[in-house]
Amino acid sequence: MLTRKMPKTGDELSILGFGCMRMPLKDGAIDEPRAIAQIRSAIEAGVNYLDTAWPYHGGASEPLLGKALQGGWRDRVKVATKLPTWLIHSREDMDRYLNAQLERLGTDRIDYYLVHALDGVSWDAIDSRGVRAFLDQAKADGRIVNAGFSYHGLPEDFARIVDAHPWEFCQIQYNYLDQEYQAGTAGLKHAASRGLGVVVMEPLRGGNLALPEAPPAVAALWDQAPVKRTPVEWALRWVWDHPEVTVVLSGMNEESHIAQNLAVAAQAAPRSLTAGELELVERVRRTYHELMQVDCTGCAYCMPCPAGVKIPTCFDFFNKMHMFGNGDEARFMYAAFGGGITGGGTTGFASQCVACGECLEKCPQHIAIPEMLERVAAEMEGPGFEGLLAAARQHLKRDL
């Protein structure tokens, strides 16, 4: 496992961090024995940065991580979690949530504590409630060791938040598709110029850059590479090629994915990609942008939907239909999942959207969700859809 130093703290951190937002599930809840085994095996392999947050898995992620670190594992790692800004209405709330998180995690300190999901508006709001004094006090009394923030806002607000407080680190979404999105490359470089460590989330764009079979147009480009790598390796190595990046978080919830990511993390040194390889990644980036219809990462911050729409699922099948050109297959799978035939038993079609707008303020990607769902409904639920739905039901009966 390669490591990089957090600039202001001197901590030697594994370049691969374990993200606890997408843990393995069983019967709709975290599969605790499997998740704990995955976390501990990653630590044994050299991972020493683990990231969670108050809302992940409906609040179950922090307690799960606390269980995984019992029995001597806690002192081998740095734990990161986040202050839920949208739930904070007073200075007292900040202490209340931090103290609850310490209890959930079964620890006396948070090594890397982030103000969660900032944009310009939410920063101004929580700053007015005294968050900087809170962070200073929590550091002074030892409840947190280092203070940072995660960002989901516009490019122009990122630099002023970086400059507003002596942060130790920040967390940004960054991958080869999102070079000019949210903080982007300019934000990455600005944070590094101020001495902040940078933790990267969504390096695989919610798994879209790690599909077992890339879209044909993308696969044709990867086939031109003189060095053969999987799409996952290309995506991760591109992020790690930036020396400004300290840690890359991966939401690893399959044992094979963990092994694959660990293998890449053993080799991905900064500035190790050639000019030709970087140009190839740029061509792949342009191709993906031509194919993808919705910039959804599947984070599910928009859920639950009051109207029952399975928003990330709708967007996933819609994107895949356009990326792979498999209209019939994508619409059939959409009918099966959206119709509740598989994947939960309740309907969740795009056409159920009532444009209430509740999802809009929750989406860190700033997607015009109701408008996009209208497009999904028009293309996925058009002529012949009732027949597809009936066929999906019949297919399930045959399998049973």
XYZ file of C-alpha atoms in Angstrom:
400
model
C 0.000 0.000 0.000
C 1.438 3.352 -1.028
C 1.046 6.254 1.390
C 1.014 10.015 1.132
C 1.555 12.589 3.841
C -1.239 14.881 5.017
C 0.585 18.212 4.609
C -0.375 19.994 7.839
C -0.514 16.961 10.126
C 2.333 14.805 8.914
C 0.117 11.717 9.072
C 1.171 9.001 6.641
C -2.149 7.949 5.143
C -2.895 5.082 2.803
C -3.659 6.486 -0.636
C -6.749 4.265 -0.645
C -9.370 5.081 1.955
C -12.342 2.904 2.860
C -15.640 4.709 2.211
C -18.500 3.461 4.397
C -21.407 4.949 2.430
C -22.124 1.852 0.328
C -21.671 -1.141 2.618
C -22.814 -4.667 1.610
C -26.491 -5.306 2.285
C -28.589 -8.250 3.389
C -32.381 -8.022 3.571
C -32.184 -4.252 3.111
C -29.771 -3.597 6.018
C -26.003 -3.639 6.370
C -24.672 -7.189 6.370
C -22.697 -6.584 9.562
C -20.468 -9.702 9.689
C -19.500 -9.272 6.042
C -18.961 -5.500 6.327
C -16.819 -5.878 9.441
C -14.743 -8.585 7.771
C -14.242 -6.349 4.721
C -13.134 -3.382 6.820
C -10.699 -5.438 8.875
C -9.226 -7.178 5.837
C -8.635 -3.782 4.230
C -6.873 -2.573 7.390
C -4.702 -5.696 7.367
C -3.776 -4.831 3.775
C -2.645 -1.333 4.767
C -5.741 0.890 4.572
C -5.624 3.312 7.501
C -8.213 5.986 6.600
C -11.894 5.140 7.083
C -14.663 7.569 6.169
C -18.278 7.604 7.340
C -21.003 10.158 8.106
C -24.100 10.670 10.246
C -26.685 9.844 7.517
C -24.951 6.964 5.730
C -27.146 3.857 5.615
C -29.856 5.700 7.492
C -27.550 6.279 10.449
C -26.252 2.709 10.661
C -22.802 3.320 9.152
C -21.152 5.015 12.136
C -22.224 2.336 14.666
C -21.120 -0.390 12.238
C -17.693 1.183 11.877
C -17.476 1.480 15.654
C -18.123 -2.261 15.986
C -15.547 -3.053 13.306
C -12.865 -1.112 15.201
C -13.424 -2.791 18.561
C -10.801 -5.172 19.864
C -7.679 -3.146 19.121
C -8.429 -2.058 15.543
C -9.193 1.567 16.405
C -5.605 2.600 17.093
C -4.458 1.285 13.717
C -6.509 3.768 11.701
C -7.648 7.355 11.278
C -11.422 7.789 11.468
C -13.245 10.484 9.501
C -16.861 11.465 9.959
C -18.946 14.562 9.321
C -21.099 17.193 11.018
C -24.571 17.036 9.360
C -24.917 20.725 8.445
C -28.571 20.468 7.366
C -29.558 19.380 10.899
C -27.684 22.169 12.662
C -29.781 25.096 13.891
C -27.622 26.336 16.761
C -24.135 26.221 18.227
C -25.444 23.718 20.798
C -26.546 21.347 18.036
C -22.932 21.042 16.884
C -21.771 19.733 20.250
C -24.792 17.466 20.540
C -24.171 15.757 17.194
C -20.415 15.441 17.701
C -20.899 13.869 21.123
C -23.453 11.449 19.691
C -21.032 10.511 16.919
C -18.253 9.798 19.413
C -20.648 7.467 21.216
C -21.797 5.797 17.981
C -18.219 5.177 16.938
C -17.140 4.031 20.391
C -14.176 6.390 20.440
C -12.922 9.432 22.356
C -11.774 11.333 19.282
C -12.473 11.873 15.601
C -9.180 12.082 13.739
C -10.555 13.897 10.690
C -13.832 15.757 11.226
C -15.601 17.360 8.276
C -18.326 19.956 7.996
C -20.540 17.972 5.637
C -21.724 18.801 2.113
C -20.938 22.497 1.976
C -21.853 24.906 -0.762
C -21.781 28.689 -0.586
C -25.204 29.014 1.024
C -24.802 26.272 3.621
C -21.344 27.569 4.555
C -22.672 31.071 5.185
C -25.507 29.635 7.288
C -23.434 27.363 9.504
C -20.636 29.909 9.784
C -23.173 32.390 11.166
C -24.033 29.826 13.848
C -20.444 29.650 15.091
C -18.986 26.577 13.413
C -15.441 27.930 13.416
C -15.496 28.492 17.176
C -17.020 25.035 17.595
C -14.228 23.395 15.601
C -11.564 25.289 17.565
C -13.123 24.245 20.890
C -13.551 20.618 19.826
C -9.887 20.514 18.808
C -8.816 22.137 22.046
C -10.706 19.624 24.197
C -9.514 16.670 22.104
C -12.848 15.508 20.680
C -11.558 16.114 17.161
C -7.972 16.170 15.963
C -8.205 17.774 12.506
C -10.921 19.904 10.916
C -12.007 19.904 7.290
C -15.038 20.098 5.057
C -16.624 18.217 2.174
C -17.832 20.210 -0.799
C -20.776 19.928 -3.183
C -21.158 23.485 -4.394
C -20.299 25.754 -7.298
C -16.670 26.325 -8.333
C -16.702 30.008 -7.399
C -17.570 29.360 -3.725
C -14.917 26.736 -3.063
C -11.888 29.030 -2.795
C -13.524 31.406 -0.324
C -14.413 28.500 1.988
C -10.846 27.183 1.761
C -9.561 30.655 2.680
C -12.082 31.245 5.484
C -10.543 28.961 8.124
C -7.223 27.230 8.866
C -8.515 23.845 7.722
C -6.245 20.812 7.725
C -7.985 19.161 4.775
C -10.978 19.105 2.461
C -12.934 16.465 0.569
C -14.038 16.947 -3.040
C -15.643 14.964 -5.832
C -12.991 14.396 -8.487
C -12.572 12.026 -11.402
C -11.692 12.322 -15.048
C -15.276 13.257 -15.942
C -15.572 15.956 -13.246
C -12.528 18.102 -13.909
C -14.555 21.326 -14.090
C -17.395 20.289 -11.778
C -17.862 21.529 -8.199
C -14.324 22.193 -6.903
C -12.729 20.725 -10.029
C -9.061 20.827 -10.932
C -8.819 24.533 -10.097
C -10.162 23.849 -6.610
C -7.841 20.895 -6.127
C -4.837 23.066 -6.917
C -6.077 25.978 -4.809
C -6.583 23.787 -1.742
C -3.137 22.251 -2.180
C -1.565 25.708 -2.566
C -2.985 26.582 0.873
C -1.439 23.483 2.396
C -4.641 21.458 2.691
C -4.669 17.726 2.237
C -7.253 16.668 -0.342
C -9.435 13.594 0.084
C -11.201 12.580 -3.129
C -14.683 11.038 -3.220
C -16.483 9.521 -6.221
C -13.298 8.592 -8.135
C -15.388 6.079 -10.134
C -18.412 8.376 -10.540
C -20.702 6.159 -8.490
C -19.418 3.072 -10.306
C -20.152 4.412 -13.792
C -16.439 4.381 -14.631
C -16.054 0.828 -13.337
C -18.647 -1.074 -15.321
C -17.386 -4.608 -16.101
C -17.954 -3.896 -19.775
C -17.408 -0.312 -20.848
C -19.716 1.201 -23.471
C -18.563 0.053 -26.924
C -17.253 3.482 -27.939
C -15.243 3.707 -24.705
C -14.012 0.099 -24.885
C -12.705 0.785 -28.390
C -10.581 3.611 -27.004
C -9.222 1.551 -24.098
C -8.264 -1.146 -26.599
C -5.859 1.351 -28.182
C -3.804 1.682 -25.012
C -0.318 0.150 -25.204
C -0.680 -0.908 -21.544
C -3.807 -2.932 -20.835
C -5.691 -1.859 -17.726
C -9.240 -2.297 -16.474
C -11.554 0.747 -16.510
C -11.278 0.822 -12.714
C -7.502 1.003 -12.857
C -7.549 3.766 -15.459
C -9.952 5.838 -13.352
C -8.116 5.388 -10.058
C -4.663 5.882 -11.532
C -5.807 9.103 -13.207
C -6.831 10.566 -9.832
C -3.718 9.325 -8.052
C -1.574 10.781 -10.844
C -2.253 14.178 -9.246
C 0.312 14.834 -6.491
C -2.151 17.225 -4.805
C -4.401 14.271 -3.903
C -3.739 12.722 -0.493
C -6.383 9.974 -0.182
C -8.902 8.488 -2.603
C -12.069 7.045 -1.071
C -13.636 3.972 -2.575
C -17.045 2.612 -1.601
C -15.813 -0.967 -1.706
C -18.550 -3.462 -0.849
C -17.488 -6.547 -2.825
C -14.444 -8.575 -1.837
C -13.257 -8.666 -5.451
C -13.527 -4.870 -5.668
C -11.460 -4.468 -2.512
C -8.751 -6.748 -3.889
C -8.733 -4.885 -7.206
C -8.490 -1.463 -5.574
C -5.733 -2.628 -3.234
C -3.726 -3.920 -6.190
C -3.951 -0.559 -7.967
C -3.119 1.327 -4.751
C 0.159 -0.600 -4.524
C 1.389 0.921 -7.792
C -0.270 4.302 -8.415
C 2.474 6.857 -7.875
C 1.919 10.533 -8.734
C 2.845 11.661 -12.253
C 3.255 8.056 -13.386
C 0.952 8.261 -16.428
C 2.573 9.182 -19.716
C 1.458 12.079 -21.915
C -0.028 9.558 -24.340
C -1.989 7.838 -21.563
C -3.353 11.153 -20.304
C -4.474 12.040 -23.814
C -6.251 8.695 -24.088
C -8.118 9.346 -20.833
C -9.129 12.738 -22.203
C -10.587 11.106 -25.299
C -12.509 8.682 -23.068
C -13.788 11.635 -21.029
C -15.145 13.369 -24.109
C -16.819 10.162 -25.271
C -18.515 9.561 -21.922
C -19.847 13.113 -21.862
C -21.374 12.543 -25.275
C -23.086 9.334 -24.085
C -24.239 10.034 -20.522
C -27.582 11.756 -20.111
C -27.712 12.324 -16.332
C -24.797 13.253 -14.068
C -26.074 10.965 -11.288
C -23.542 9.137 -9.090
C -26.142 6.988 -7.317
C -25.412 8.524 -3.903
C -29.162 8.406 -3.031
C -29.086 11.693 -1.108
C -32.359 12.425 -2.958
C -34.083 9.473 -1.323
C -36.616 8.646 -0.075
C -38.880 10.237 -2.659
C -42.321 11.232 -1.293
C -43.915 9.882 -4.484
C -41.987 6.623 -4.287
C -39.808 7.185 -7.366
C -36.612 5.095 -7.319
C -34.645 8.075 -8.579
C -31.081 6.655 -8.775
C -32.377 3.423 -10.339
C -34.348 5.320 -12.974
C -31.298 7.377 -13.914
C -29.015 4.334 -13.908
C -31.077 2.406 -16.463
C -31.603 5.561 -18.530
C -27.866 6.243 -18.684
C -27.039 2.645 -19.515
C -29.569 2.599 -22.337
C -27.845 5.565 -23.935
C -24.303 4.386 -23.208
C -24.755 0.851 -24.484
C -27.525 1.320 -27.041
C -29.423 -1.642 -25.575
C -32.856 -0.056 -25.507
C -34.939 -3.227 -25.197
C -32.813 -4.735 -22.428
C -32.604 -1.468 -20.477
C -36.377 -0.900 -20.689
C -37.056 -4.499 -19.618
C -34.807 -4.142 -16.561
C -36.333 -0.743 -15.811
C -39.781 -2.358 -15.923
C -38.662 -5.131 -13.559
C -37.011 -2.878 -10.972
C -39.283 0.136 -11.295
C -42.327 -2.104 -11.252
C -41.270 -3.688 -7.984
C -41.008 -7.107 -9.628
C -37.428 -7.239 -8.400
C -35.504 -4.948 -6.085
C -37.909 -4.258 -3.239
C -41.492 -5.054 -4.145
C -42.779 -1.479 -4.595
C -43.166 0.522 -7.785
C -40.834 3.427 -8.414
C -41.265 4.588 -12.008
C -40.142 8.008 -13.202
C -43.722 8.756 -14.212
C -44.719 8.743 -10.528
C -42.858 12.047 -10.019
C -45.198 14.878 -8.984
C -42.509 17.583 -9.294
C -42.699 18.450 -5.589
C -39.056 19.589 -5.725
C -38.032 18.010 -2.424
C -35.155 16.196 -4.140
C -33.672 19.341 -5.665
C -32.182 20.764 -2.488
C -30.754 17.357 -1.528
C -28.899 16.549 -4.757
C -25.152 17.247 -4.468
C -24.875 17.044 -8.268
C -27.476 19.818 -8.702
C -29.445 17.743 -11.210
C -32.802 19.113 -12.349
C -34.347 15.853 -11.149
C -38.042 16.410 -11.983
C -37.163 17.529 -15.519
C -34.858 14.570 -16.049
C -37.451 12.145 -14.669
C -39.906 13.507 -17.228
C -37.381 12.594 -19.938
C -36.858 9.155 -18.429
C -40.603 8.511 -18.351
C -41.008 9.628 -21.964
C -38.230 7.367 -23.263
C -38.473 4.383 -20.929
C -42.242 4.186 -20.478
C -43.300 4.939 -24.044
C -45.152 2.728 -26.531
C -45.013 -0.978 -25.725
C -44.081 -0.469 -22.072
C -47.141 -2.298 -20.715
C -46.091 -5.335 -22.751
C -42.562 -5.145 -21.284
C -44.014 -4.913 -17.802
C -46.179 -7.979 -18.405
C -43.192 -9.856 -19.834
C -41.101 -8.975 -16.776
C -43.825 -10.314 -14.475
C -44.080 -13.518 -16.505
C -40.301 -13.932 -16.502
C -40.225 -13.697 -12.708
C -43.011 -16.272 -12.347
C -41.074 -18.665 -14.577
C -37.897 -18.197 -12.505
C -39.835 -18.905 -9.322
